[in-house]
Short mmCIF file of C-alpha atoms and ligand atoms in Angstrom, two decimals:
data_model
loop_
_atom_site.label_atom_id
_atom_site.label_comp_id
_atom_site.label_asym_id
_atom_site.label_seq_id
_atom_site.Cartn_x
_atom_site.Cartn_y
_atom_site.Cartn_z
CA UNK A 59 -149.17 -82.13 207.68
CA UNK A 60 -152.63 -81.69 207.43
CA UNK A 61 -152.78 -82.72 203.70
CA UNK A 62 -151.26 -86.44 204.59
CA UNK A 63 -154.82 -87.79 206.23
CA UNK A 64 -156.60 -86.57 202.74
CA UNK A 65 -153.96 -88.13 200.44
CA UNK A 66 -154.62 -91.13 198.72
CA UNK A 67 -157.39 -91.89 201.08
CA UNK A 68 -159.57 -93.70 198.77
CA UNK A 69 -157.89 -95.99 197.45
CA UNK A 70 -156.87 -99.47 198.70
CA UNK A 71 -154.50 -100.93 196.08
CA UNK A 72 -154.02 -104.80 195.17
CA UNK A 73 -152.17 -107.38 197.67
CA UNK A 74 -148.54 -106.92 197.10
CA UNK A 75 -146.38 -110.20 197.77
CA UNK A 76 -147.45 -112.92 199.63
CA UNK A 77 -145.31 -112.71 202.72
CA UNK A 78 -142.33 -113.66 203.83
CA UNK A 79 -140.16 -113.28 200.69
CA UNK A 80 -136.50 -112.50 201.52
CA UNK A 81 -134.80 -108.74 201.77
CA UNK A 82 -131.72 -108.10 200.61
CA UNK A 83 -130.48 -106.26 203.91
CA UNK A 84 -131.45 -109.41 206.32
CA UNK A 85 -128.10 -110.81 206.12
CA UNK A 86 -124.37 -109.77 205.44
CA UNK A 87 -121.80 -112.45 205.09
CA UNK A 88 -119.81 -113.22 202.06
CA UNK A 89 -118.24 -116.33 200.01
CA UNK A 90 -118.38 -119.13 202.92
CA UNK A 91 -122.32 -119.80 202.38
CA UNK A 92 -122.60 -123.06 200.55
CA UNK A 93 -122.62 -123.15 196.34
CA UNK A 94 -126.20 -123.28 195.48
CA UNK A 95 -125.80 -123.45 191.75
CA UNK A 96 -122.45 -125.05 190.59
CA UNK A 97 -122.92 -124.88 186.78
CA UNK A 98 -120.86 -122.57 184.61
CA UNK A 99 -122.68 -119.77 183.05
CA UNK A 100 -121.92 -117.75 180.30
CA UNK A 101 -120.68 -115.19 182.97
CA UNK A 102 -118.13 -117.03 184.28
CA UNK A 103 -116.71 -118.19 181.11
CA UNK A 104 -116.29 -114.73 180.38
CA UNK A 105 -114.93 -113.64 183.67
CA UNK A 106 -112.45 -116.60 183.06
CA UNK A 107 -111.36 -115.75 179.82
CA UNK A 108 -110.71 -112.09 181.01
CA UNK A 109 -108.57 -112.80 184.34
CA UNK A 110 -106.52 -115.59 181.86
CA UNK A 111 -105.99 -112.77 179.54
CA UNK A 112 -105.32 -109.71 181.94
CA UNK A 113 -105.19 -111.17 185.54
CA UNK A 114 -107.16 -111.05 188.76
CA UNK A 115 -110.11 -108.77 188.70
CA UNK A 116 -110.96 -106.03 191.31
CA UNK A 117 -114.10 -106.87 193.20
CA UNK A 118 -115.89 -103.36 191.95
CA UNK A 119 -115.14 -104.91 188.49
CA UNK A 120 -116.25 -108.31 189.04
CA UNK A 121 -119.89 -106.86 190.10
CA UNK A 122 -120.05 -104.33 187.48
CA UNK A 123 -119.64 -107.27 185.53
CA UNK A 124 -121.92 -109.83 186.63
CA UNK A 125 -124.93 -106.86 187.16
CA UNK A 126 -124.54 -104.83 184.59
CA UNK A 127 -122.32 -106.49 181.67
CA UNK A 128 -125.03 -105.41 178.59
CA UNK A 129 -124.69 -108.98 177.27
CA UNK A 130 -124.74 -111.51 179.88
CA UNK A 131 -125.39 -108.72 183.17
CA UNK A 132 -127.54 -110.25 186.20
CA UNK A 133 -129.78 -106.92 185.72
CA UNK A 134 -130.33 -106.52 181.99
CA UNK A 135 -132.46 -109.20 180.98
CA UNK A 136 -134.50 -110.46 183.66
CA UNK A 137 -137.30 -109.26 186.47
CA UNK A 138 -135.77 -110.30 189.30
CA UNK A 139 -138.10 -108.57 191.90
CA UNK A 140 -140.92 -110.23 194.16
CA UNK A 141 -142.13 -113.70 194.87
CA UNK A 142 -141.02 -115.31 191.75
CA UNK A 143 -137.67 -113.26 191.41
CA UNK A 144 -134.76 -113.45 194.13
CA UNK A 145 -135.00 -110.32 196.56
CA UNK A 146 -138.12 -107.88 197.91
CA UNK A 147 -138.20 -104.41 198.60
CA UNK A 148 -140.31 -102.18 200.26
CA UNK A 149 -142.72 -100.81 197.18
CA UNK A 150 -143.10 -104.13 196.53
CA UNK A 151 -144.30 -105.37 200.04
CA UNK A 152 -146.88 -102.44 200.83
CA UNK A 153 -148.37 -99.22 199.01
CA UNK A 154 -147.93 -97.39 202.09
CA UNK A 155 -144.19 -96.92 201.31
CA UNK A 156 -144.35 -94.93 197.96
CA UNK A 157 -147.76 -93.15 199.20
CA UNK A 158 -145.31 -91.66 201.89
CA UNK A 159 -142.61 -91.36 199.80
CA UNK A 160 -145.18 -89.14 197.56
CA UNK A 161 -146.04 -87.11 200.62
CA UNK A 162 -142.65 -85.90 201.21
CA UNK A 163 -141.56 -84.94 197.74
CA UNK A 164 -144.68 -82.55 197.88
CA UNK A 165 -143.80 -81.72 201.06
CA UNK A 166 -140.42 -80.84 199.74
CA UNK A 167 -141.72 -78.80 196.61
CA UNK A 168 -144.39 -76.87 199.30
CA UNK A 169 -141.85 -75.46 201.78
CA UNK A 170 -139.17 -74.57 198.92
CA UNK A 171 -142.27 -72.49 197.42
CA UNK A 172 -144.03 -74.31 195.09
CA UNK A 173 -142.22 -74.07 191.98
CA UNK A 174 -144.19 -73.93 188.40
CA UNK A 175 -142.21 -77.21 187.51
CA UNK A 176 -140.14 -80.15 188.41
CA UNK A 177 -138.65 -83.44 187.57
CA UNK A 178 -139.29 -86.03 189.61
CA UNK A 179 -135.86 -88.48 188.87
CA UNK A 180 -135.95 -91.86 190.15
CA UNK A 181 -132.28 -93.80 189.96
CA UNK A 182 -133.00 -97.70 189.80
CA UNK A 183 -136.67 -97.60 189.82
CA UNK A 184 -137.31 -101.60 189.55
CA UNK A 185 -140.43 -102.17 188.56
CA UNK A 186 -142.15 -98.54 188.92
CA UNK A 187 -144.15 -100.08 191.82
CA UNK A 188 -142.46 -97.06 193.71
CA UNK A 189 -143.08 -94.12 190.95
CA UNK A 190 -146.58 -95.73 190.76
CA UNK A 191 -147.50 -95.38 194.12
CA UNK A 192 -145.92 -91.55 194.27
CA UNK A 193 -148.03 -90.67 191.03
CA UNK A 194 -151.44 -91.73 192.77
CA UNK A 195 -150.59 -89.95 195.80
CA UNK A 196 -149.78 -86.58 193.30
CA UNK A 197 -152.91 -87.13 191.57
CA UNK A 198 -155.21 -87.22 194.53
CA UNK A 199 -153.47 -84.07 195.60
CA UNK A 200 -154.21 -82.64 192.20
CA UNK A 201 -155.78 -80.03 193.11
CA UNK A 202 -152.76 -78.84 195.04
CA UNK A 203 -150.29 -79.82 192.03
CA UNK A 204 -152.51 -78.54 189.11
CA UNK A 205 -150.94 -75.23 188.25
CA UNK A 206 -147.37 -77.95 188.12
CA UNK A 207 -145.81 -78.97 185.43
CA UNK A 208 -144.53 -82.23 186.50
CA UNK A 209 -142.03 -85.03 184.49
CA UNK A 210 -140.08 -88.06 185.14
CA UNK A 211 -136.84 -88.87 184.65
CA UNK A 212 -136.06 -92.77 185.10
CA UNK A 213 -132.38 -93.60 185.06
CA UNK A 214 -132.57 -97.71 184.28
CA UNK A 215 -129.37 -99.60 182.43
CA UNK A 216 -131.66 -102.78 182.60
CA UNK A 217 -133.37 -103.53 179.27
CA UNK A 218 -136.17 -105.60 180.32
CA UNK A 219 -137.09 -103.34 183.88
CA UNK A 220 -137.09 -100.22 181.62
CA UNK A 221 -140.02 -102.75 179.51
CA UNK A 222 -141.68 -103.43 182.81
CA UNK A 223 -141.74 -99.88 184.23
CA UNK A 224 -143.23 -98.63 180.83
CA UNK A 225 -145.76 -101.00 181.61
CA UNK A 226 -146.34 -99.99 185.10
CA UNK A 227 -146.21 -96.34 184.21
CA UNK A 228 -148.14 -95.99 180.75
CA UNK A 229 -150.86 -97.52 178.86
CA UNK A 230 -148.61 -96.95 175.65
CA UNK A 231 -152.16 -95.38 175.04
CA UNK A 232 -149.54 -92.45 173.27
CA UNK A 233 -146.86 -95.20 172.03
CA UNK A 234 -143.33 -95.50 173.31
CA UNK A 235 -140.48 -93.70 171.61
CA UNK A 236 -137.81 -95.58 171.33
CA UNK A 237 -133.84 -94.73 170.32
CA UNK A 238 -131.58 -97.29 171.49
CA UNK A 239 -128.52 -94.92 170.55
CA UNK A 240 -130.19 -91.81 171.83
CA UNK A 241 -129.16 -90.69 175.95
CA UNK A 242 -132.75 -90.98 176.10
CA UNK A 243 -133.62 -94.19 175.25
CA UNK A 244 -137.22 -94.34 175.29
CA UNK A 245 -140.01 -91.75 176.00
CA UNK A 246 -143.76 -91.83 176.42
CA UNK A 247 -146.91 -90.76 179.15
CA UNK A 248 -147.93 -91.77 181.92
CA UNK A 249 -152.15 -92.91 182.29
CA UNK A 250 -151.92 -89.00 184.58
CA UNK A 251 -150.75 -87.45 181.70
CA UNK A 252 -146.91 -86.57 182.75
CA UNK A 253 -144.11 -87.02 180.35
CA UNK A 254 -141.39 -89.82 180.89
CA UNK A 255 -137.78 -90.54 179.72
CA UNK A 256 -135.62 -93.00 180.46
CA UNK A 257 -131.67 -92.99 180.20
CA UNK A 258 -129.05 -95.35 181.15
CA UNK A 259 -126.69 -92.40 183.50
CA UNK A 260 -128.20 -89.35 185.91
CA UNK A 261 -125.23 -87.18 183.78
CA UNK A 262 -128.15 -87.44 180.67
CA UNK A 263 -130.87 -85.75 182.98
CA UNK A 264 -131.31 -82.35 182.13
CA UNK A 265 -130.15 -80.19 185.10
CA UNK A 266 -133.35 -78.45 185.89
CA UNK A 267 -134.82 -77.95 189.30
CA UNK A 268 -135.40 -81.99 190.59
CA UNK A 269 -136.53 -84.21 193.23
CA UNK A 270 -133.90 -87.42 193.11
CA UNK A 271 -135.39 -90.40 194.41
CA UNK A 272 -132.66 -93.21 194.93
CA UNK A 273 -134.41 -96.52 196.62
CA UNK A 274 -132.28 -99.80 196.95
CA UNK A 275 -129.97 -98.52 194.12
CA UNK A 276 -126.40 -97.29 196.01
CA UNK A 277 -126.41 -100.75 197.61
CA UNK A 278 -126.18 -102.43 193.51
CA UNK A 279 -123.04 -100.03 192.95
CA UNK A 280 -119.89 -101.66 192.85
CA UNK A 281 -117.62 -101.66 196.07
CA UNK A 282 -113.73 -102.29 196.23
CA UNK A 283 -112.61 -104.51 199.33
CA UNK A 284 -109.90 -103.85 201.23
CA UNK A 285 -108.04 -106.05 203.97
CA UNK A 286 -106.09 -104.88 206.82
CA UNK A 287 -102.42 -107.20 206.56
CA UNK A 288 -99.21 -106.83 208.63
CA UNK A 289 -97.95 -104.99 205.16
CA UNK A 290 -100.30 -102.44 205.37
CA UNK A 291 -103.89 -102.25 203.54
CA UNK A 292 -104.06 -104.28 200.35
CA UNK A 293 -107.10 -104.98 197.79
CA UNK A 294 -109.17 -108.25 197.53
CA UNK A 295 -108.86 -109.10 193.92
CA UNK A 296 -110.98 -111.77 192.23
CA UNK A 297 -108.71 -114.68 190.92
CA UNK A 298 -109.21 -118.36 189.16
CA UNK A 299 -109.20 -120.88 191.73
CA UNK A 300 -106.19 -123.38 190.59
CA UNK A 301 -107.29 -126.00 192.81
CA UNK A 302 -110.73 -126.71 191.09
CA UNK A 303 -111.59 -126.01 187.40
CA UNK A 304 -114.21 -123.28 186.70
CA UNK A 305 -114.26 -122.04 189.99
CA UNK A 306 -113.57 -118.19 191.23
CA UNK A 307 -111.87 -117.50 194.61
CA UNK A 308 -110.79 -114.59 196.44
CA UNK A 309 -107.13 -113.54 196.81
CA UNK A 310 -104.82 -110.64 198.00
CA UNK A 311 -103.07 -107.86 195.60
CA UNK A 312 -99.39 -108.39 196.63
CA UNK A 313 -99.28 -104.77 196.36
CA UNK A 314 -100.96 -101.49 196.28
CA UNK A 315 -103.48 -101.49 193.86
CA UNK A 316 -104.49 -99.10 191.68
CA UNK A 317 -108.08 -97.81 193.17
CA UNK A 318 -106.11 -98.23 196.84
CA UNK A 319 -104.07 -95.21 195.84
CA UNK A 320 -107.90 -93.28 194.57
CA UNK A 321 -109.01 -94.21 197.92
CA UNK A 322 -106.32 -92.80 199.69
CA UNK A 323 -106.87 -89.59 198.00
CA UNK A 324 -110.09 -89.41 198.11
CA UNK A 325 -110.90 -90.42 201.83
CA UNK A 326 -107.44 -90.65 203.56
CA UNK A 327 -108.60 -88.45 206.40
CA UNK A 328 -111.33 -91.75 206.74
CA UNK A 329 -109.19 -94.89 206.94
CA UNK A 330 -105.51 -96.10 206.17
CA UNK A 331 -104.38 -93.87 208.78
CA UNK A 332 -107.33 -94.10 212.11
CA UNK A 333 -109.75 -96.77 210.39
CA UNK A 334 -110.21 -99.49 213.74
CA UNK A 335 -111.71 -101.95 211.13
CA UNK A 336 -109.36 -104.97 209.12
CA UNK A 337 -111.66 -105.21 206.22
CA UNK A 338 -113.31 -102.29 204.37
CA UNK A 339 -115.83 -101.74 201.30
CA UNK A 340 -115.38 -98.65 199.17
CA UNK A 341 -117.77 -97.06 196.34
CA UNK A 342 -116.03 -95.17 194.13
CA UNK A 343 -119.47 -94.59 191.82
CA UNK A 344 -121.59 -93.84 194.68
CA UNK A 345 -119.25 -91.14 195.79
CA UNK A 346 -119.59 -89.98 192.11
CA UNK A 347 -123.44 -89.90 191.96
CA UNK A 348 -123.28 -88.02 195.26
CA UNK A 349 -121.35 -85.58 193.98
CA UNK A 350 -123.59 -85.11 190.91
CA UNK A 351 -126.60 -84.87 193.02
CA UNK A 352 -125.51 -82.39 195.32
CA UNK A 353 -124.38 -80.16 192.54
CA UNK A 354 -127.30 -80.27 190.74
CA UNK A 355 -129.34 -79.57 194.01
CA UNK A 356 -126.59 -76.58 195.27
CA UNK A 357 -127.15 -75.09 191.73
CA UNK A 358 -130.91 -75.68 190.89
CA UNK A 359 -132.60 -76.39 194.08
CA UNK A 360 -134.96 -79.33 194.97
CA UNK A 361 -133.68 -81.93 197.05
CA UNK A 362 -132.66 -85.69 196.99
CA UNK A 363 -133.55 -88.88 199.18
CA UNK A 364 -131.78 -91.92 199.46
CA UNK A 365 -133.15 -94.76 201.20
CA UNK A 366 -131.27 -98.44 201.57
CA UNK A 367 -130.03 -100.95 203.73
CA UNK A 368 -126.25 -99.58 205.31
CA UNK A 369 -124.47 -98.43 207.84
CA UNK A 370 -122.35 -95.36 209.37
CA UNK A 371 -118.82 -96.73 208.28
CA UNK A 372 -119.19 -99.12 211.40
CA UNK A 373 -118.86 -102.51 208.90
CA UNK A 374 -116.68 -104.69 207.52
CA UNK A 375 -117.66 -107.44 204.77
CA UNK A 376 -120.99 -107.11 203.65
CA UNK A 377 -120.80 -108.16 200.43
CA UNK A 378 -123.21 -111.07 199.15
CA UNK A 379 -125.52 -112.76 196.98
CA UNK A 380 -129.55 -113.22 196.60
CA UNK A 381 -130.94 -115.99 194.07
CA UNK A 382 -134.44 -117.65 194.59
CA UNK A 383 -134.53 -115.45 198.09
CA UNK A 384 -132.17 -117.21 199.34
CA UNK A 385 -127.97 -116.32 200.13
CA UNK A 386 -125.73 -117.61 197.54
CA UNK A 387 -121.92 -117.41 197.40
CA UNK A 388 -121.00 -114.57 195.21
CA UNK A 389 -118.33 -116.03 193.08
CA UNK A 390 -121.06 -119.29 192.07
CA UNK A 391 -122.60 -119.55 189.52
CA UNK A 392 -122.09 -115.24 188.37
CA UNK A 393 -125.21 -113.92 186.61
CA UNK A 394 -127.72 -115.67 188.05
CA UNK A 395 -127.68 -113.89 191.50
CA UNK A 396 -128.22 -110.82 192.51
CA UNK A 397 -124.96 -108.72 194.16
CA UNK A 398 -124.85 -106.28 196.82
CA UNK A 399 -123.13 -104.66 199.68
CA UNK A 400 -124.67 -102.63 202.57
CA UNK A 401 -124.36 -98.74 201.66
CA UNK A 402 -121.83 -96.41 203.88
CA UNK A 403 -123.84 -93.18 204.69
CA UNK A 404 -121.33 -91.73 206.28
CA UNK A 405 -118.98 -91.87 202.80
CA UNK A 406 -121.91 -90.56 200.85
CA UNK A 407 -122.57 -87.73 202.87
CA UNK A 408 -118.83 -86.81 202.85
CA UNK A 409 -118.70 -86.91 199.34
CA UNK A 410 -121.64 -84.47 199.48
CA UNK A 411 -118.32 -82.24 199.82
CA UNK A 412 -120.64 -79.50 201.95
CA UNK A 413 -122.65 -78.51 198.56
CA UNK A 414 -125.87 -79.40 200.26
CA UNK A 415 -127.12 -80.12 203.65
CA UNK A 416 -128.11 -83.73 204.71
CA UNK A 417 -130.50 -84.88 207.08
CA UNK A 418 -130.12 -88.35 208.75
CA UNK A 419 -129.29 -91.28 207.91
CA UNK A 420 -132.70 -92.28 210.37
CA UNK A 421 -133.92 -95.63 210.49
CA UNK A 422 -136.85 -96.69 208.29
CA UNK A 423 -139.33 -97.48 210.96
CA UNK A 424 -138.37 -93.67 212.55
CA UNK A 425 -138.62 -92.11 209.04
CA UNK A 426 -141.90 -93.83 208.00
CA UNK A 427 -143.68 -93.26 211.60
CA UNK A 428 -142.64 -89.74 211.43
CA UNK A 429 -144.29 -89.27 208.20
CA UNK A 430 -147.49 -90.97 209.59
CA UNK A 431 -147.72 -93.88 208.37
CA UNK A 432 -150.23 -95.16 211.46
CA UNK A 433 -152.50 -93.15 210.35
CA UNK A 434 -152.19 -94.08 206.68
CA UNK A 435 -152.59 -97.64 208.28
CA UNK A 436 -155.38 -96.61 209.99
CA UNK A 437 -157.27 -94.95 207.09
CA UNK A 438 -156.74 -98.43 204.98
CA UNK A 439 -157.93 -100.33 207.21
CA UNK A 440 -161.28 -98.66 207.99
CA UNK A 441 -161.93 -98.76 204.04
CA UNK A 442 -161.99 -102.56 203.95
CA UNK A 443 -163.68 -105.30 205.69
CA UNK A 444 -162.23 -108.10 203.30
CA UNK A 445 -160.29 -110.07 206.40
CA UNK A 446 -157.28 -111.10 203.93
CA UNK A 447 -156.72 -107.37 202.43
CA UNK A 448 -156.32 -106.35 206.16
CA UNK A 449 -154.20 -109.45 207.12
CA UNK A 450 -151.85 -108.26 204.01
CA UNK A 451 -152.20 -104.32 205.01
CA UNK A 452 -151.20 -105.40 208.78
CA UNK A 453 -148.18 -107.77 207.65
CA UNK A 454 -146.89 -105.14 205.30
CA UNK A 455 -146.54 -102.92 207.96
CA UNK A 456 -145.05 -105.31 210.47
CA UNK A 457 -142.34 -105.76 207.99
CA UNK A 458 -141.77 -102.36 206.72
CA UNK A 459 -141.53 -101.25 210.46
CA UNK A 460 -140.14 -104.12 212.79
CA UNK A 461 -137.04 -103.62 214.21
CA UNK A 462 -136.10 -107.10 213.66
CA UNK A 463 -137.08 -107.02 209.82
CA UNK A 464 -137.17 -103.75 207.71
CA UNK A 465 -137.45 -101.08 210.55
CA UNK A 466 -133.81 -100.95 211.72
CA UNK A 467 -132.03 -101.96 209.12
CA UNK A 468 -133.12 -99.88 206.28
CA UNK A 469 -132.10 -95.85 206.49
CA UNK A 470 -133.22 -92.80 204.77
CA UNK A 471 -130.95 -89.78 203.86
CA UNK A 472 -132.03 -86.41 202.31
CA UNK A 473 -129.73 -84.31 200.47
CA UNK A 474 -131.29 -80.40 200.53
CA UNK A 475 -130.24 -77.11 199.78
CA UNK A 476 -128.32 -75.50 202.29
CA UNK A 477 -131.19 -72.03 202.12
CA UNK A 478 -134.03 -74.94 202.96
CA UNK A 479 -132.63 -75.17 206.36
CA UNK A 480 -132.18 -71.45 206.76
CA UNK A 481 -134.96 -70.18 205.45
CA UNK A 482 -134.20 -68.31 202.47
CA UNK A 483 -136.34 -70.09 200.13
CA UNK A 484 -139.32 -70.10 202.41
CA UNK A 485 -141.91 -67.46 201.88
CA UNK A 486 -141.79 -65.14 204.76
CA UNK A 487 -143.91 -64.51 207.73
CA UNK A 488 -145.63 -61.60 207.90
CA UNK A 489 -145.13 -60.73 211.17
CA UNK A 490 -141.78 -62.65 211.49
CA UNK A 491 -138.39 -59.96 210.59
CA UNK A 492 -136.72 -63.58 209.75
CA UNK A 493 -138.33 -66.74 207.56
CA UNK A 494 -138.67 -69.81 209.71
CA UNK A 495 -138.15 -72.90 207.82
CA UNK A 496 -140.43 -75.76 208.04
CA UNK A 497 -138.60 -79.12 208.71
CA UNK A 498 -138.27 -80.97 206.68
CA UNK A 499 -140.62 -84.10 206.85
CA UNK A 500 -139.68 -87.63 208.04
CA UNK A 501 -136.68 -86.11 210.01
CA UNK A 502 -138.58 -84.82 213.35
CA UNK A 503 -141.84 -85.73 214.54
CA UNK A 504 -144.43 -85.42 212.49
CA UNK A 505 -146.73 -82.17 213.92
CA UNK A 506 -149.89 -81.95 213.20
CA UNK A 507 -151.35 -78.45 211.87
N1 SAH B 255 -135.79 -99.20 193.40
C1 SAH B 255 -136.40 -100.47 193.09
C2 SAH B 255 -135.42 -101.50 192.50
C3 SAH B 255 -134.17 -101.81 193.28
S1 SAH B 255 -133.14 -103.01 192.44
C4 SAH B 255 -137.11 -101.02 194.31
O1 SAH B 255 -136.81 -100.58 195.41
O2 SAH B 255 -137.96 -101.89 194.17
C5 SAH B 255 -131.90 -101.96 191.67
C6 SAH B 255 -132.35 -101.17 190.46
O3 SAH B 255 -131.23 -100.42 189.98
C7 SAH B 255 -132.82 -101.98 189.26
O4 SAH B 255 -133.82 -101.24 188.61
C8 SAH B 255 -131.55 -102.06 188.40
O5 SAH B 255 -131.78 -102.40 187.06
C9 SAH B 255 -131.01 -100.67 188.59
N2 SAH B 255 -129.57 -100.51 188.35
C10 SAH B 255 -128.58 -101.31 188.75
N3 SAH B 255 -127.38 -100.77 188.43
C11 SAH B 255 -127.63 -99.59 187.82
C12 SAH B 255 -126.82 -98.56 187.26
N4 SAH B 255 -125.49 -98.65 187.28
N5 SAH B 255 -127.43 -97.48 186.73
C13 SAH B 255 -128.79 -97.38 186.72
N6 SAH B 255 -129.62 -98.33 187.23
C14 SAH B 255 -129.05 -99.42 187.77
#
């Protein structure tokens, strides 16, 4: 790409975190790591008083619950992102990430011929750090973009992160528009220039030609659990430990539950009948945002990429619990800990359902090298001589790209019209009877023109 050495070559941004800060994907282990925080919060009085009243609770309920409940939800009311917060993510450990990130949604919008407009939608955007980064990159490439109209789309249920990216994003130079009722909750501009709106679900976003952007978000979606028994598969439910007061533990539906029977529909081909594995995680909701994404980009065009920590249906229990960077049993202490399980690529591109075409998943450390981020390295290191901006530049990388820390562990999927692969979108070759597609970048080896 011969625009990547020129992008965002001037400018060195401010030190990130001070590393090492904890991941979410480092470990996966649930419910046996010792209680950290033994006090009963508001949550869990709540959670109580619901299983009293209606019985045990389904795992996907009891994290919808604790992350997302609008009163009392792990997510709505605090920043818990960086040094002082519980987990790290990429964005947040190096500028590199979203500058490359940039490069291959322009990328994307160059070889499916440079349409006059598009959203850029970001699902779970954090603290903006990512959209940030992307933004420079498209406004050093201006020249390139200027004839584009360009918005965002931020899809954020959390309160105070939709207050932090507005800072991120804006200077509330043109003040925020706020309408708490309203599908779009708030609107205002970016410093560039480029409209924003934020809503709490992707079904709000108009359906106009889009680039989806989804990083460390499927992993926050609810899972169900299931456990292999001599009776045949049967849910993990979330009961009221009657041994000690206040206390959560896990138990076994005696029967078939409910979302067993939506599983079996929708995936039977998958497990219950060939599945090797005695404990599986299921997300219902990511399925459904998959399938909402790949209509929208069958019907409009654009393209989607997903990027988290997960696996290819390989593993079993991976659900657990960040607080202060550091594991904590999920059922302590609910509400002050961040919940997550490791994502299934191999469910989210079935439930793609053929609509669109999708390319990997391919490890991070594959994805970021083959969108050149040595060079980008490289270039940010021969602007500064400051020895402690270089020590941060060179650690960021190490643990974006190690195998034993980020590199491995973390995947990146793109969702794309099936015509992107086969050419049909691509301007023509003169001398060519057939269009030849470029690849699509971060998935091969990056060539240099
Ligand atoms: N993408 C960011 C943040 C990851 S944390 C980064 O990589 O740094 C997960 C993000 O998803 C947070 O912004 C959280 O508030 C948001 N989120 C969690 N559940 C959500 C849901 N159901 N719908 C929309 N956003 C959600």
């Amino acid at each position: 790409m011969s625009f990547l050495a020129a992008a965002g070559a001037r400018r060195l941004c401010a030190v990130r975190a001070v590393l090492p800060c904890l991941w979410r994907g480092k470990y996966f282990s649930s419910g046996n790591e010792p209680a950290e925080n033994n006090s009963v919060t508001p949550m869990l009085r709540h959670l109580m008083y619901k299983i009293k009243s209606t019985g045990p609770i389904t795992v996907a309920e009891y994290m919808k619950e604790v992350l997302t409940n609008p009163a009392k939800g792990y997510y709505m009311n605090r920043d818990m992102l960086g040094e002082e917060g519980d987990f790290i993510t990429s964005p947040e450990i190096s500028q590199m990430f979203g500058e490359l990130l940039g490069i291959w949604f322009i990328s994307e919008w160059i070889a499916a011929g440079k349409n006059a407009a598009f959203q850029l939608v970001e699902l779970g955007p954090g603290k903006g750090t990512l959209l940030g980064d992307i933004l420079r990159v498209f406004s050093q490439l201006g020249s390139l973009l200027k004839n584009c109209d360009i918005s965002l789309h931020l899809v954020e249920v959390s309160q105070k992160l939709s207050e932090i990216q507005a800072l991120t994003l804006t200077e509330e130079k043109v003040p925020l528009e706020r309408n708490a009722e309203s599908p779009v909750y708030m609107k205002g501009v970016t410093k560039s220039g480029i409209p924003v709106s934020w809503y709490r679900d992707l079904q709000d976003v108009p359906k106009e030609y889009s680039f989806y952007l989804a990083h460390e978000f499927f992993d926050v979606l609810p899972v169900h659990k299931f456990q292999k028994t001599p009776h045949g598969w049967r849910e993990v439910l979330v009961d009221i430990d009657p041994q000690v007061s206040d206390k959560l533990r896990f138990v076994l539906a005696p029967c078939a539950t409910p979302a067993e029977a939506f599983v079996q529909v929708g995936i039977s081909f998958f497990f219950f009948n060939d599945e090797t594995r005695d404990h599986v995680e299921v997300c219902p909701e990511a399925g459904v945002v998959i399938q909402e994404l790949s209509e929208r980009i069958s019907l409009t065009g654009g393209a989607a990429l997903i990027a988290d920590y997960g696996h290819d249906g390989t593993k079993t229990d991976t659900f657990r619990g960040f607080c202060g960077h550091r594991l904590h049993d999920v059922l302590t202490a609910p509400g002050t800990a961040d919940l997550t399980a490791d994502v299934d690529f191999s469910y989210l591109r079935r439930m793609s359902q053929g609509k669109v075409a999708s390319l990997g998943p391919v490890e991070q450390q594959t994805f970021l090298r083959n969108m050149g981020i040595d060079v980008r390295l490289k270039i940010l290191l021969d602007k500064t001589d400051e020895p402690s901006l270089r020590q941060q530049l060179l650690q960021g990388y190490n643990m974006l790209m190690n195998p034993m820390k980020m590199g491995e562990r973390f995947n990146f999927l793109a969702l794309v019209p099936h015509q992107r692969l086969h050419g049909r979108n691509h301007q023509t070759n003169a001398r060519q009877s057939k269009p030849s597609p470029s690849p699509v970048a971060g998935f091969g080896e990056l060539a240099w023109r």
